[in-house]
Amino acid sequence: MTEAVAVFRVLVRGGLVTLWPWLILAISFAVNLAFYAAAGDNPAVVRQSGGILALFLTAVAANQQAWTQVLPFTLGLSGTRRGFVRGMVLFVGAQAVLTGLLLTALTGVEIATGGWGMDVRFFRTPVLDDLSPGGRAAVLAALMLAVCGFGAVLGAVLVRWGAAGLWWVVAVVGVLAGSVAVLAVASGEGGAAIAGFVTRPWAQVWLLTPLVVAAGGALLAWRIVRRVELR
Amino acid sequence: MDAITLTGVTKRFGDVVALDGVNVGFRRHAITGLVGRNGAGKSTLLDLVSGRARASSGEVHVEGEDPFENRRVLGDVCAVTESQPYPTRFTVEAALHTAALLHPRWDGELADDLVEVFELRRRQRIGKLSRGQRSAMGVVIALASRAPITVLDEPYVGLDAVARRVFYDRLLEEVVVAPRTVIFSSHLIDEIAHLLDYLVVIDHGRVVLDAPAESVHDSVLEVSGPRVLVDAFADGREVLSRADLGGVSRATVRGAAGDDAVAAGLRVRALPLQEVVVALTTHPHEASRGHVVGSAS
């Protein structure tokens, strides 16, 4: 068995990344159903829920934890950094495929049941409504990959530089994002740039962009940990 | 023949020099004790050997290859430290399962046996284990890995005296059944003395002694007697420490033959290993009043 497969099995068995995001999603779903049941037919209540974000947000934390806990653990058991990263790539790939398929299947159930009998849009989102089930699954998988890439960078920073490193990242990203926003507003072209981006073909916006983010995150995380020392 | 060699190895953390041009070899299929004071550089050396860290300069070779990011070498290495990182939510079972996946020579039956001996509960979460139970799990991993290179950095912290004795006995058994190269870092020097084939003493990032354990007893002697006789005997020899009281002196001397001291009219005491190490690693500013450490002779 290769080291990557071993790390993959550790991640699956450990349950850190596999269970929690789905458990939180299930809780979010239950709360949403209860909320809409209580709201009844009140027309003032918007039927589009944002609860599905719970899965992606917790996936960031779960993936970050996989890096901060499982990387030192495997290094302590004579694993290598390269082996860990390859195992994570395998795991995240499987996680993304599973996410795409499961969420698409649940979308199908939601449509078939008339929004769980209450016209609720929990698994559907307006931007993906026009896509085929295959396209939707691909986009959801790509979004999960991007989220995992983001979590990987956070985890790698924590492993290498600790909490102080994370605060530096937040500060630098904040300054950069703020500067871009200020420049966009000052030049008067910010709105046009955003409009130009979202009107591009869906595959470019919702598939290619997340994949680029995921690949960038994975590469950056690898650069950060490839010489990290276990102390 | 050495299974592990460090040649001119220096390791820096910022402006702190943890290892300073270390040259040392660890003999194949022998148990070598690595001892020294806190902050001497023991754990850093072991981290380099087990691929957890990389030297700032110099060469670390395990079975002829650099262990850093070298899975071929690391598959033969099992390192267990007092601060071994485990995910707190993992169970004992999951940790052992992971160790089995990463150590190709893993002996499941031996692991089962040791889990029973140390009374570990497989379904218990690591975060709920006591300090001693965590150490016991590390001991199980170290022994059941059957790794040809086994690195132990105070793996017994929190284990009671009986459990430590069981560990030492099982380690000796294992070395006989499946010969391995063991580096055992410890502060309980006399407690592990009977296990050791060789002893390496490290102090302030430098190796100050590297010798067969048996010969260490003979390499450092404590002599005592009339001051003039001690002065005469110490002349030209390396005196590690000395205490004078009135006309009587006591000196810890390195590299002297006991017979010569007796012939010089002195009383001779062979020092236990622990006292040898203390003598080698005590610095002048730490000596009690009346003692002179590392005096010129």
Short mmCIF file of N, CA, C and O in Angstrom, two decimals, chain A residues 1 3 6-7 9-10 13-16 20 69-70 72-83 222 226-231, chain B residues 11 13 47 51-54 68-71 74 77-79 84-90 93-95 97-99 101-103 141:
data_model
loop_
_atom_site.label_atom_id
_atom_site.label_comp_id
_atom_site.label_asym_id
_atom_site.label_seq_id
_atom_site.Cartn_x
_atom_site.Cartn_y
_atom_site.Cartn_z
N MET A 1 0.84 -1.20 0.00
CA MET A 1 0.00 0.00 0.00
C MET A 1 0.88 1.25 0.00
O MET A 1 1.86 1.32 0.72
N GLU A 3 1.90 5.21 0.62
CA GLU A 3 1.72 6.10 1.76
C GLU A 3 0.47 6.96 1.57
O GLU A 3 -0.27 7.23 2.53
N ALA A 6 -2.51 5.12 2.52
CA ALA A 6 -2.54 5.00 3.98
C ALA A 6 -3.11 6.28 4.60
O ALA A 6 -3.97 6.22 5.48
N VAL A 7 -2.63 7.43 4.14
CA VAL A 7 -3.13 8.70 4.67
C VAL A 7 -4.62 8.85 4.36
O VAL A 7 -5.41 9.29 5.22
N ARG A 9 -6.80 6.50 4.07
CA ARG A 9 -7.56 5.64 4.99
C ARG A 9 -7.59 6.23 6.39
O ARG A 9 -8.59 6.11 7.10
N VAL A 10 -6.50 6.87 6.78
CA VAL A 10 -6.48 7.53 8.10
C VAL A 10 -7.52 8.63 8.16
O VAL A 10 -8.27 8.77 9.14
N ARG A 13 -11.02 7.08 8.22
CA ARG A 13 -11.28 6.41 9.49
C ARG A 13 -11.37 7.40 10.66
O ARG A 13 -12.15 7.23 11.58
N GLY A 14 -10.54 8.43 10.59
CA GLY A 14 -10.52 9.39 11.68
C GLY A 14 -11.84 10.13 11.83
O GLY A 14 -12.21 10.54 12.92
N GLY A 15 -12.56 10.31 10.72
CA GLY A 15 -13.87 10.95 10.79
C GLY A 15 -13.83 12.45 10.99
O GLY A 15 -14.88 13.09 11.07
N LEU A 16 -12.61 13.02 11.05
CA LEU A 16 -12.50 14.46 11.28
C LEU A 16 -13.19 15.25 10.18
O LEU A 16 -13.94 16.18 10.42
N TRP A 20 -18.22 15.54 10.20
CA TRP A 20 -18.71 16.79 10.78
C TRP A 20 -19.43 17.70 9.79
O TRP A 20 -20.53 18.19 10.08
N GLN A 69 -3.90 18.43 12.41
CA GLN A 69 -3.84 17.25 13.28
C GLN A 69 -3.25 16.02 12.60
O GLN A 69 -2.43 15.32 13.19
N VAL A 70 -3.68 15.76 11.38
CA VAL A 70 -3.25 14.51 10.74
C VAL A 70 -1.83 14.63 10.17
O VAL A 70 -1.08 13.66 10.16
N PRO A 72 0.88 16.39 11.45
CA PRO A 72 1.87 16.06 12.49
C PRO A 72 1.79 14.60 12.93
O PRO A 72 2.81 13.97 13.22
N PHE A 73 0.58 14.07 12.96
CA PHE A 73 0.37 12.68 13.38
C PHE A 73 1.12 11.72 12.44
O PHE A 73 1.85 10.84 12.88
N THR A 74 0.94 11.92 11.13
CA THR A 74 1.58 11.00 10.18
C THR A 74 3.10 11.24 10.14
O THR A 74 3.86 10.28 10.01
N LEU A 75 3.53 12.51 10.28
CA LEU A 75 4.98 12.75 10.33
C LEU A 75 5.57 12.06 11.56
O LEU A 75 6.67 11.50 11.50
N GLY A 76 4.83 12.08 12.67
CA GLY A 76 5.29 11.43 13.89
C GLY A 76 5.38 9.93 13.75
O GLY A 76 6.08 9.26 14.50
N LEU A 77 4.65 9.38 12.77
CA LEU A 77 4.69 7.93 12.54
C LEU A 77 5.49 7.61 11.29
O LEU A 77 5.18 6.67 10.56
N SER A 78 6.50 8.44 11.03
CA SER A 78 7.44 8.20 9.93
C SER A 78 6.83 8.39 8.54
O SER A 78 7.34 7.84 7.57
N GLY A 79 5.75 9.13 8.46
CA GLY A 79 5.23 9.49 7.14
C GLY A 79 6.04 10.66 6.58
O GLY A 79 6.89 11.23 7.26
N THR A 80 5.76 11.00 5.33
CA THR A 80 6.43 12.15 4.72
C THR A 80 5.41 13.23 4.41
O THR A 80 4.20 12.96 4.33
N ARG A 81 5.90 14.44 4.23
CA ARG A 81 5.01 15.56 3.88
C ARG A 81 4.38 15.30 2.52
O ARG A 81 3.19 15.55 2.32
N ARG A 82 5.20 14.78 1.60
CA ARG A 82 4.71 14.52 0.25
C ARG A 82 3.59 13.47 0.29
O ARG A 82 2.56 13.62 -0.36
N GLY A 83 3.81 12.43 1.08
CA GLY A 83 2.81 11.37 1.19
C GLY A 83 1.51 11.89 1.76
O GLY A 83 0.42 11.53 1.32
N TRP A 222 1.19 23.13 -0.25
CA TRP A 222 2.36 22.25 -0.39
C TRP A 222 3.64 23.04 -0.23
O TRP A 222 4.57 22.62 0.47
N ARG A 226 6.21 21.86 2.75
CA ARG A 226 7.14 20.85 2.21
C ARG A 226 8.43 20.75 3.03
O ARG A 226 9.12 19.74 2.98
N ARG A 227 8.77 21.79 3.77
CA ARG A 227 9.95 21.70 4.63
C ARG A 227 9.61 21.93 6.11
O ARG A 227 10.49 22.19 6.93
N VAL A 228 8.30 21.86 6.41
CA VAL A 228 7.90 22.13 7.79
C VAL A 228 8.50 21.07 8.72
O VAL A 228 8.66 19.91 8.34
N GLU A 229 8.86 21.50 9.92
CA GLU A 229 9.47 20.58 10.87
C GLU A 229 8.49 20.26 12.00
O GLU A 229 7.72 21.12 12.41
N LEU A 230 8.53 19.03 12.43
CA LEU A 230 7.65 18.59 13.51
C LEU A 230 8.34 18.85 14.84
O LEU A 230 9.43 18.36 15.07
N ARG A 231 7.70 19.63 15.67
CA ARG A 231 8.31 19.93 16.97
C ARG A 231 7.35 19.62 18.10
O ARG A 231 6.17 19.65 17.92
N LYS B 11 22.46 22.37 13.78
CA LYS B 11 21.06 22.72 13.66
C LYS B 11 20.82 24.01 14.44
O LYS B 11 21.09 24.08 15.63
N PHE B 13 18.10 27.19 15.42
CA PHE B 13 16.75 27.75 15.48
C PHE B 13 16.94 29.25 15.71
O PHE B 13 17.18 29.67 16.84
N ASP B 47 15.15 14.18 16.14
CA ASP B 47 14.26 14.70 15.09
C ASP B 47 14.94 14.63 13.71
O ASP B 47 14.30 14.35 12.70
N GLY B 51 13.73 12.16 10.46
CA GLY B 51 13.17 12.91 9.33
C GLY B 51 12.14 13.94 9.71
O GLY B 51 11.45 14.47 8.85
N ARG B 52 12.04 14.24 10.99
CA ARG B 52 11.05 15.24 11.41
C ARG B 52 11.58 16.66 11.18
O ARG B 52 10.81 17.61 11.13
N ALA B 53 12.90 16.77 11.11
CA ALA B 53 13.52 18.08 10.89
C ALA B 53 14.73 17.88 10.00
O ALA B 53 15.16 16.74 9.74
N ARG B 54 15.27 18.98 9.53
CA ARG B 54 16.41 18.91 8.61
C ARG B 54 17.58 19.71 9.18
O ARG B 54 17.36 20.79 9.76
N PHE B 68 15.28 12.70 5.44
CA PHE B 68 14.26 13.75 5.29
C PHE B 68 13.45 13.52 4.01
O PHE B 68 14.01 13.46 2.92
N GLU B 69 12.15 13.37 4.14
CA GLU B 69 11.24 13.13 3.03
C GLU B 69 11.62 11.89 2.22
O GLU B 69 11.35 11.81 1.02
N ASN B 70 12.24 10.93 2.87
CA ASN B 70 12.70 9.72 2.18
C ASN B 70 11.91 8.54 2.73
O ASN B 70 12.26 7.95 3.74
N ARG B 71 10.83 8.21 2.06
CA ARG B 71 9.93 7.19 2.55
C ARG B 71 10.61 5.81 2.63
O ARG B 71 10.30 5.01 3.50
N LEU B 74 12.35 6.04 5.87
CA LEU B 74 11.44 6.25 7.01
C LEU B 74 10.53 5.04 7.26
O LEU B 74 10.05 4.85 8.37
N VAL B 77 11.94 3.27 9.97
CA VAL B 77 12.20 4.05 11.19
C VAL B 77 10.90 4.19 11.99
O VAL B 77 9.84 4.49 11.42
N CYS B 78 10.99 3.95 13.27
CA CYS B 78 9.85 4.28 14.14
C CYS B 78 10.38 5.16 15.26
O CYS B 78 11.29 4.77 15.99
N ALA B 79 9.85 6.36 15.35
CA ALA B 79 10.29 7.30 16.39
C ALA B 79 9.11 7.60 17.31
O ALA B 79 8.03 7.96 16.84
N GLN B 84 4.75 12.95 21.43
CA GLN B 84 4.25 12.40 20.17
C GLN B 84 2.88 13.02 19.84
O GLN B 84 1.97 12.99 20.67
N PRO B 85 2.73 13.59 18.63
CA PRO B 85 1.45 14.22 18.33
C PRO B 85 0.39 13.20 17.89
O PRO B 85 0.61 12.43 16.96
N TYR B 86 -0.73 13.20 18.58
CA TYR B 86 -1.86 12.34 18.20
C TYR B 86 -3.10 13.22 18.07
O TYR B 86 -3.31 14.10 18.91
N PRO B 87 -3.94 12.99 17.05
CA PRO B 87 -5.22 13.73 17.01
C PRO B 87 -6.06 13.32 18.22
O PRO B 87 -6.29 12.13 18.44
N THR B 88 -6.50 14.30 18.98
CA THR B 88 -7.16 13.97 20.25
C THR B 88 -8.47 13.22 20.06
O THR B 88 -8.89 12.48 20.94
N ARG B 89 -9.11 13.40 18.92
CA ARG B 89 -10.40 12.73 18.72
C ARG B 89 -10.24 11.30 18.20
O ARG B 89 -11.20 10.55 18.14
N PHE B 90 -9.02 10.94 17.82
CA PHE B 90 -8.79 9.57 17.37
C PHE B 90 -8.88 8.62 18.57
O PHE B 90 -8.54 8.99 19.69
N GLU B 93 -7.48 2.63 18.93
CA GLU B 93 -7.56 1.70 17.81
C GLU B 93 -7.15 2.39 16.51
O GLU B 93 -6.38 1.83 15.71
N ALA B 94 -7.67 3.61 16.29
CA ALA B 94 -7.37 4.33 15.04
C ALA B 94 -5.88 4.68 14.97
O ALA B 94 -5.27 4.61 13.90
N ALA B 95 -5.31 5.05 16.11
CA ALA B 95 -3.88 5.39 16.12
C ALA B 95 -3.02 4.16 15.80
O ALA B 95 -2.07 4.24 15.02
N HIS B 97 -4.03 1.54 14.17
CA HIS B 97 -4.30 1.20 12.78
C HIS B 97 -3.42 2.04 11.85
O HIS B 97 -2.85 1.54 10.87
N THR B 98 -3.31 3.34 12.18
CA THR B 98 -2.48 4.23 11.36
C THR B 98 -1.01 3.80 11.42
O THR B 98 -0.32 3.75 10.40
N ALA B 99 -0.56 3.49 12.63
CA ALA B 99 0.83 3.06 12.78
C ALA B 99 1.08 1.79 11.96
O ALA B 99 2.14 1.64 11.34
N LEU B 101 -0.42 0.95 9.22
CA LEU B 101 -0.39 1.30 7.80
C LEU B 101 0.96 1.88 7.39
O LEU B 101 1.41 1.68 6.27
N LEU B 102 1.59 2.60 8.31
CA LEU B 102 2.82 3.32 7.95
C LEU B 102 4.11 2.56 8.29
O LEU B 102 5.19 3.01 7.95
N HIS B 103 3.96 1.43 9.00
CA HIS B 103 5.16 0.65 9.32
C HIS B 103 5.03 -0.74 8.70
O HIS B 103 4.26 -1.57 9.19
N ILE B 141 3.39 1.19 19.98
CA ILE B 141 3.72 1.50 18.58
C ILE B 141 5.21 1.23 18.32
O ILE B 141 5.58 0.61 17.31
#
